PDB file of C-alpha atoms in Angstrom:
ATOM      1  CA  UNK A   1      13.215  36.389 -24.267  1.00 53.00           C
ATOM      2  CA  UNK A   2      12.186  35.184 -20.844  1.00 73.00           C
ATOM      3  CA  UNK A   3      13.631  32.362 -18.779  1.00 83.00           C
ATOM      4  CA  UNK A   4      10.843  30.033 -19.498  1.00 88.00           C
ATOM      5  CA  UNK A   5       9.817  30.915 -23.042  1.00 87.00           C
ATOM      6  CA  UNK A   6      11.042  27.466 -24.218  1.00 90.00           C
ATOM      7  CA  UNK A   7       8.229  25.885 -22.178  1.00 90.00           C
ATOM      8  CA  UNK A   8       5.430  27.829 -23.859  1.00 90.00           C
ATOM      9  CA  UNK A   9       3.079  25.691 -26.040  1.00 88.00           C
ATOM     10  CA  UNK A  10       0.872  27.477 -28.563  1.00 86.00           C
ATOM     11  CA  UNK A  11      -2.401  25.532 -28.499  1.00 85.00           C
ATOM     12  CA  UNK A  12      -3.832  27.200 -31.599  1.00 79.00           C
ATOM     13  CA  UNK A  13      -1.306  25.273 -33.649  1.00 74.00           C
ATOM     14  CA  UNK A  14      -1.997  21.872 -32.066  1.00 76.00           C
ATOM     15  CA  UNK A  15      -3.589  19.366 -34.450  1.00 73.00           C
ATOM     16  CA  UNK A  16      -6.147  16.661 -33.472  1.00 74.00           C
ATOM     17  CA  UNK A  17      -3.403  14.017 -33.449  1.00 80.00           C
ATOM     18  CA  UNK A  18      -0.912  13.848 -30.618  1.00 87.00           C
ATOM     19  CA  UNK A  19       2.041  16.322 -30.628  1.00 89.00           C
ATOM     20  CA  UNK A  20       4.983  15.618 -28.469  1.00 93.00           C
ATOM     21  CA  UNK A  21       7.475  18.042 -26.863  1.00 93.00           C
ATOM     22  CA  UNK A  22      10.689  16.953 -25.172  1.00 96.00           C
ATOM     23  CA  UNK A  23      12.497  18.758 -22.485  1.00 95.00           C
ATOM     24  CA  UNK A  24      15.643  18.307 -20.462  1.00 95.00           C
ATOM     25  CA  UNK A  25      15.334  19.990 -17.100  1.00 94.00           C
ATOM     26  CA  UNK A  26      18.908  20.685 -15.771  1.00 94.00           C
ATOM     27  CA  UNK A  27      20.500  22.688 -12.923  1.00 93.00           C
ATOM     28  CA  UNK A  28      19.726  25.932 -14.788  1.00 93.00           C
ATOM     29  CA  UNK A  29      15.995  25.108 -14.960  1.00 93.00           C
ATOM     30  CA  UNK A  30      15.891  24.501 -11.186  1.00 92.00           C
ATOM     31  CA  UNK A  31      17.973  27.593 -10.454  1.00 91.00           C
ATOM     32  CA  UNK A  32      15.562  29.748 -12.522  1.00 92.00           C
ATOM     33  CA  UNK A  33      12.469  28.336 -10.819  1.00 89.00           C
ATOM     34  CA  UNK A  34      14.168  29.531  -7.578  1.00 84.00           C
ATOM     35  CA  UNK A  35      12.396  27.173  -5.125  1.00 83.00           C
ATOM     36  CA  UNK A  36      14.012  25.586  -2.069  1.00 82.00           C
ATOM     37  CA  UNK A  37      12.419  22.145  -2.611  1.00 84.00           C
ATOM     38  CA  UNK A  38      14.639  21.074  -5.464  1.00 88.00           C
ATOM     39  CA  UNK A  39      17.643  23.137  -6.613  1.00 85.00           C
ATOM     40  CA  UNK A  40      19.497  20.686  -8.841  1.00 92.00           C
ATOM     41  CA  UNK A  41      18.812  17.781 -11.117  1.00 94.00           C
ATOM     42  CA  UNK A  42      18.729  16.244 -14.526  1.00 96.00           C
ATOM     43  CA  UNK A  43      15.157  15.266 -15.586  1.00 96.00           C
ATOM     44  CA  UNK A  44      13.788  14.359 -18.994  1.00 97.00           C
ATOM     45  CA  UNK A  45      10.239  15.261 -19.708  1.00 96.00           C
ATOM     46  CA  UNK A  46       8.007  14.149 -22.577  1.00 96.00           C
ATOM     47  CA  UNK A  47       4.873  16.170 -22.901  1.00 95.00           C
ATOM     48  CA  UNK A  48       2.142  14.936 -25.199  1.00 94.00           C
ATOM     49  CA  UNK A  49      -0.707  17.230 -26.213  1.00 93.00           C
ATOM     50  CA  UNK A  50      -3.917  15.869 -27.818  1.00 92.00           C
ATOM     51  CA  UNK A  51      -6.752  18.108 -28.996  1.00 89.00           C
ATOM     52  CA  UNK A  52     -10.143  16.762 -27.854  1.00 85.00           C
ATOM     53  CA  UNK A  53     -13.201  18.737 -29.064  1.00 82.00           C
ATOM     54  CA  UNK A  54     -12.996  21.926 -26.911  1.00 83.00           C
ATOM     55  CA  UNK A  55     -10.086  20.843 -24.688  1.00 89.00           C
ATOM     56  CA  UNK A  56      -6.461  19.873 -24.837  1.00 91.00           C
ATOM     57  CA  UNK A  57      -5.237  16.873 -22.947  1.00 93.00           C
ATOM     58  CA  UNK A  58      -1.663  17.146 -21.640  1.00 93.00           C
ATOM     59  CA  UNK A  59       0.252  13.952 -20.523  1.00 95.00           C
ATOM     60  CA  UNK A  60       3.575  14.405 -18.785  1.00 96.00           C
ATOM     61  CA  UNK A  61       6.024  11.535 -18.632  1.00 97.00           C
ATOM     62  CA  UNK A  62       8.922  12.606 -16.206  1.00 96.00           C
ATOM     63  CA  UNK A  63      12.027  10.561 -15.531  1.00 96.00           C
ATOM     64  CA  UNK A  64      15.325  11.527 -13.914  1.00 96.00           C
ATOM     65  CA  UNK A  65      17.284  12.387 -10.836  1.00 95.00           C
ATOM     66  CA  UNK A  66      17.031  15.438  -8.496  1.00 94.00           C
ATOM     67  CA  UNK A  67      19.448  16.511  -5.801  1.00 93.00           C
ATOM     68  CA  UNK A  68      17.966  17.367  -2.443  1.00 91.00           C
ATOM     69  CA  UNK A  69      19.457  17.754   1.028  1.00 90.00           C
ATOM     70  CA  UNK A  70      19.355  14.694   3.282  1.00 90.00           C
ATOM     71  CA  UNK A  71      17.087  15.264   6.289  1.00 87.00           C
ATOM     72  CA  UNK A  72      19.620  13.736   8.605  1.00 85.00           C
ATOM     73  CA  UNK A  73      23.017  15.028   7.632  1.00 87.00           C
ATOM     74  CA  UNK A  74      22.073  17.934   5.234  1.00 88.00           C
ATOM     75  CA  UNK A  75      24.483  16.733   2.437  1.00 89.00           C
ATOM     76  CA  UNK A  76      23.013  16.600  -1.044  1.00 90.00           C
ATOM     77  CA  UNK A  77      21.680  13.265  -2.119  1.00 91.00           C
ATOM     78  CA  UNK A  78      20.417  12.046  -5.472  1.00 92.00           C
ATOM     79  CA  UNK A  79      16.794  10.920  -5.638  1.00 92.00           C
ATOM     80  CA  UNK A  80      15.180   9.291  -8.707  1.00 93.00           C
ATOM     81  CA  UNK A  81      11.881  10.714  -9.849  1.00 94.00           C
ATOM     82  CA  UNK A  82       9.519   9.174 -12.243  1.00 95.00           C
ATOM     83  CA  UNK A  83       5.875  10.050 -12.869  1.00 94.00           C
ATOM     84  CA  UNK A  84       3.064  10.191 -15.382  1.00 95.00           C
ATOM     85  CA  UNK A  85       0.599  13.017 -14.850  1.00 95.00           C
ATOM     86  CA  UNK A  86      -2.323  14.448 -16.885  1.00 94.00           C
ATOM     87  CA  UNK A  87      -4.372  17.608 -16.966  1.00 92.00           C
ATOM     88  CA  UNK A  88      -6.766  19.337 -19.245  1.00 93.00           C
ATOM     89  CA  UNK A  89      -6.599  22.797 -20.725  1.00 93.00           C
ATOM     90  CA  UNK A  90      -9.469  24.818 -22.197  1.00 91.00           C
ATOM     91  CA  UNK A  91      -9.937  28.298 -23.408  1.00 89.00           C
ATOM     92  CA  UNK A  92     -11.642  30.990 -21.435  1.00 88.00           C
ATOM     93  CA  UNK A  93     -11.572  34.676 -20.731  1.00 87.00           C
ATOM     94  CA  UNK A  94      -8.768  34.640 -18.172  1.00 87.00           C
ATOM     95  CA  UNK A  95      -6.268  32.286 -16.619  1.00 85.00           C
ATOM     96  CA  UNK A  96      -7.714  30.072 -13.940  1.00 86.00           C
ATOM     97  CA  UNK A  97      -7.364  26.576 -12.359  1.00 85.00           C
ATOM     98  CA  UNK A  98     -10.854  25.146 -12.225  1.00 82.00           C
ATOM     99  CA  UNK A  99      -9.739  22.066 -10.438  1.00 82.00           C
ATOM    100  CA  UNK A 100      -6.637  20.019  -9.815  1.00 81.00           C
ATOM    101  CA  UNK A 101      -6.678  18.794 -13.350  1.00 87.00           C
ATOM    102  CA  UNK A 102      -8.402  21.537 -15.468  1.00 89.00           C
ATOM    103  CA  UNK A 103      -6.690  24.778 -16.398  1.00 91.00           C
ATOM    104  CA  UNK A 104      -8.256  27.633 -18.222  1.00 91.00           C
ATOM    105  CA  UNK A 105      -6.110  29.928 -20.381  1.00 90.00           C
ATOM    106  CA  UNK A 106      -7.160  33.132 -22.160  1.00 88.00           C
ATOM    107  CA  UNK A 107      -8.342  32.385 -25.693  1.00 85.00           C
ATOM    108  CA  UNK A 108      -6.730  35.476 -27.114  1.00 86.00           C
ATOM    109  CA  UNK A 109      -3.350  34.440 -25.881  1.00 86.00           C
ATOM    110  CA  UNK A 110      -3.769  30.822 -26.985  1.00 85.00           C
ATOM    111  CA  UNK A 111      -0.611  29.478 -25.201  1.00 89.00           C
ATOM    112  CA  UNK A 112       0.328  27.979 -21.909  1.00 91.00           C
ATOM    113  CA  UNK A 113       3.789  27.969 -20.208  1.00 92.00           C
ATOM    114  CA  UNK A 114       4.224  24.488 -18.661  1.00 93.00           C
ATOM    115  CA  UNK A 115       7.465  25.198 -16.724  1.00 93.00           C
ATOM    116  CA  UNK A 116       5.847  25.487 -13.356  1.00 92.00           C
ATOM    117  CA  UNK A 117       3.672  22.399 -13.997  1.00 93.00           C
ATOM    118  CA  UNK A 118       6.799  20.335 -14.790  1.00 94.00           C
ATOM    119  CA  UNK A 119       8.405  21.554 -11.546  1.00 94.00           C
ATOM    120  CA  UNK A 120       5.220  20.784  -9.508  1.00 93.00           C
ATOM    121  CA  UNK A 121       5.044  17.182 -10.885  1.00 93.00           C
ATOM    122  CA  UNK A 122       8.699  16.642  -9.999  1.00 94.00           C
ATOM    123  CA  UNK A 123       8.268  18.038  -6.431  1.00 93.00           C
ATOM    124  CA  UNK A 124       5.168  15.951  -5.843  1.00 91.00           C
ATOM    125  CA  UNK A 125       7.308  12.830  -6.432  1.00 90.00           C
ATOM    126  CA  UNK A 126       9.847  13.703  -3.703  1.00 89.00           C
ATOM    127  CA  UNK A 127       8.994  11.781  -0.585  1.00 88.00           C
ATOM    128  CA  UNK A 128       8.402  13.680   2.650  1.00 88.00           C
ATOM    129  CA  UNK A 129      11.380  11.983   4.391  1.00 89.00           C
ATOM    130  CA  UNK A 130      14.505  11.769   2.356  1.00 87.00           C
ATOM    131  CA  UNK A 131      17.679  10.301   3.895  1.00 88.00           C
ATOM    132  CA  UNK A 132      20.745   8.660   2.541  1.00 87.00           C
ATOM    133  CA  UNK A 133      21.015   4.901   2.455  1.00 85.00           C
ATOM    134  CA  UNK A 134      22.537   3.031   5.367  1.00 85.00           C
ATOM    135  CA  UNK A 135      26.036   4.270   6.133  1.00 83.00           C
ATOM    136  CA  UNK A 136      26.104   6.950   3.444  1.00 85.00           C
ATOM    137  CA  UNK A 137      25.384  10.081   5.609  1.00 87.00           C
ATOM    138  CA  UNK A 138      28.106  12.548   6.437  1.00 84.00           C
ATOM    139  CA  UNK A 139      30.025  10.885   9.243  1.00 86.00           C
ATOM    140  CA  UNK A 140      30.877  14.143  10.973  1.00 87.00           C
ATOM    141  CA  UNK A 141      27.289  15.357  11.029  1.00 84.00           C
ATOM    142  CA  UNK A 142      26.101  11.990  12.274  1.00 82.00           C
ATOM    143  CA  UNK A 143      28.637  12.147  15.069  1.00 82.00           C
ATOM    144  CA  UNK A 144      27.378  15.568  16.067  1.00 82.00           C
ATOM    145  CA  UNK A 145      23.720  14.424  15.919  1.00 79.00           C
ATOM    146  CA  UNK A 146      24.458  11.412  18.197  1.00 79.00           C
ATOM    147  CA  UNK A 147      25.820  13.802  20.814  1.00 79.00           C
ATOM    148  CA  UNK A 148      22.632  15.783  20.910  1.00 77.00           C
ATOM    149  CA  UNK A 149      19.921  13.148  20.463  1.00 75.00           C
ATOM    150  CA  UNK A 150      18.595  11.531  23.624  1.00 67.00           C
ATOM    151  CA  UNK A 151      18.759   7.795  23.090  1.00 63.00           C
ATOM    152  CA  UNK A 152      18.008   4.709  25.145  1.00 59.00           C
ATOM    153  CA  UNK A 153      21.430   3.554  26.507  1.00 57.00           C
ATOM    154  CA  UNK A 154      20.535  -0.086  25.684  1.00 53.00           C
ATOM    155  CA  UNK A 155      19.862   0.816  22.101  1.00 48.00           C
ATOM    156  CA  UNK A 156      22.991   0.431  19.980  1.00 43.00           C
ATOM    157  CA  UNK A 157      21.426   1.427  16.697  1.00 46.00           C
ATOM    158  CA  UNK A 158      23.645   3.696  14.667  1.00 47.00           C
ATOM    159  CA  UNK A 159      22.165   6.877  13.355  1.00 52.00           C
ATOM    160  CA  UNK A 160      24.140   6.408  10.233  1.00 48.00           C
ATOM    161  CA  UNK A 161      22.233   3.232   9.513  1.00 45.00           C
ATOM    162  CA  UNK A 162      18.471   2.910   8.821  1.00 43.00           C
ATOM    163  CA  UNK A 163      17.175   4.878  11.717  1.00 45.00           C
ATOM    164  CA  UNK A 164      13.463   4.413  11.305  1.00 42.00           C
ATOM    165  CA  UNK A 165      12.385   3.932  14.915  1.00 44.00           C
ATOM    166  CA  UNK A 166      11.179   0.437  14.084  1.00 40.00           C
ATOM    167  CA  UNK A 167      12.994  -2.660  15.359  1.00 44.00           C
ATOM    168  CA  UNK A 168      13.517  -5.864  13.433  1.00 45.00           C
ATOM    169  CA  UNK A 169      10.171  -7.341  14.725  1.00 45.00           C
ATOM    170  CA  UNK A 170       8.343  -4.444  12.978  1.00 43.00           C
ATOM    171  CA  UNK A 171       7.336  -2.765  16.213  1.00 45.00           C
ATOM    172  CA  UNK A 172       8.294   0.788  17.237  1.00 46.00           C
ATOM    173  CA  UNK A 173      11.369   1.008  19.360  1.00 51.00           C
ATOM    174  CA  UNK A 174      11.132   4.565  20.572  1.00 57.00           C
ATOM    175  CA  UNK A 175      10.813   5.173  24.262  1.00 68.00           C
ATOM    176  CA  UNK A 176       7.461   6.949  24.981  1.00 72.00           C
ATOM    177  CA  UNK A 177       7.567   9.971  27.228  1.00 76.00           C
ATOM    178  CA  UNK A 178       5.725   9.063  30.452  1.00 79.00           C
ATOM    179  CA  UNK A 179       3.753  12.247  30.340  1.00 81.00           C
ATOM    180  CA  UNK A 180       1.872  10.867  27.264  1.00 80.00           C
ATOM    181  CA  UNK A 181       0.862   7.802  29.319  1.00 80.00           C
ATOM    182  CA  UNK A 182      -0.697  10.103  31.931  1.00 81.00           C
ATOM    183  CA  UNK A 183      -2.616  11.988  29.187  1.00 81.00           C
ATOM    184  CA  UNK A 184      -3.819   8.680  27.786  1.00 80.00           C
ATOM    185  CA  UNK A 185      -5.279   7.741  31.167  1.00 81.00           C
ATOM    186  CA  UNK A 186      -7.395  10.914  31.062  1.00 82.00           C
ATOM    187  CA  UNK A 187      -8.727  10.063  27.551  1.00 80.00           C
ATOM    188  CA  UNK A 188      -9.417   6.418  28.581  1.00 79.00           C
ATOM    189  CA  UNK A 189     -11.427   7.529  31.646  1.00 77.00           C
ATOM    190  CA  UNK A 190     -13.809   9.619  29.489  1.00 66.00           C
TER     191      UNK A 190
END
């Protein structure tokens, strides 16, 4: 029995009405996927399958928490994930992804393993930038980071707080490298 056999759905047994499958994705699931994006978590997934003429419509409802490293201090942080995603599955000669939302599976096999799809839907809900809330980053790491980041001496903003580069008025507060201004002059003159 393989690591992901529990995530196989035999479509030949699916009736025209909706069938539901419930999964709990825990640390073992993420360890078995062996991907650096998300290594730990506890996520509930409800997968509904509906037979529609020659296709099967899959609806994924995913809710839970994943642990990912903070971009600033590298300590693990909990991040809530929640999504509803859909795709269609149809039978063909061999496995293929016709588009972002249509998957073809071999008719003679008649089953699809949805483990990787579950993982992809979770990862797609992780924001590009993930940092702890204000004051929750590892203090030792933030202290080291402060020593090595060039900052405007007048700027008293703490890296442990919301360090977005935008001041209270909504404008950017980063100092622009003067070399960029020289390059902008060249563009403006053309």
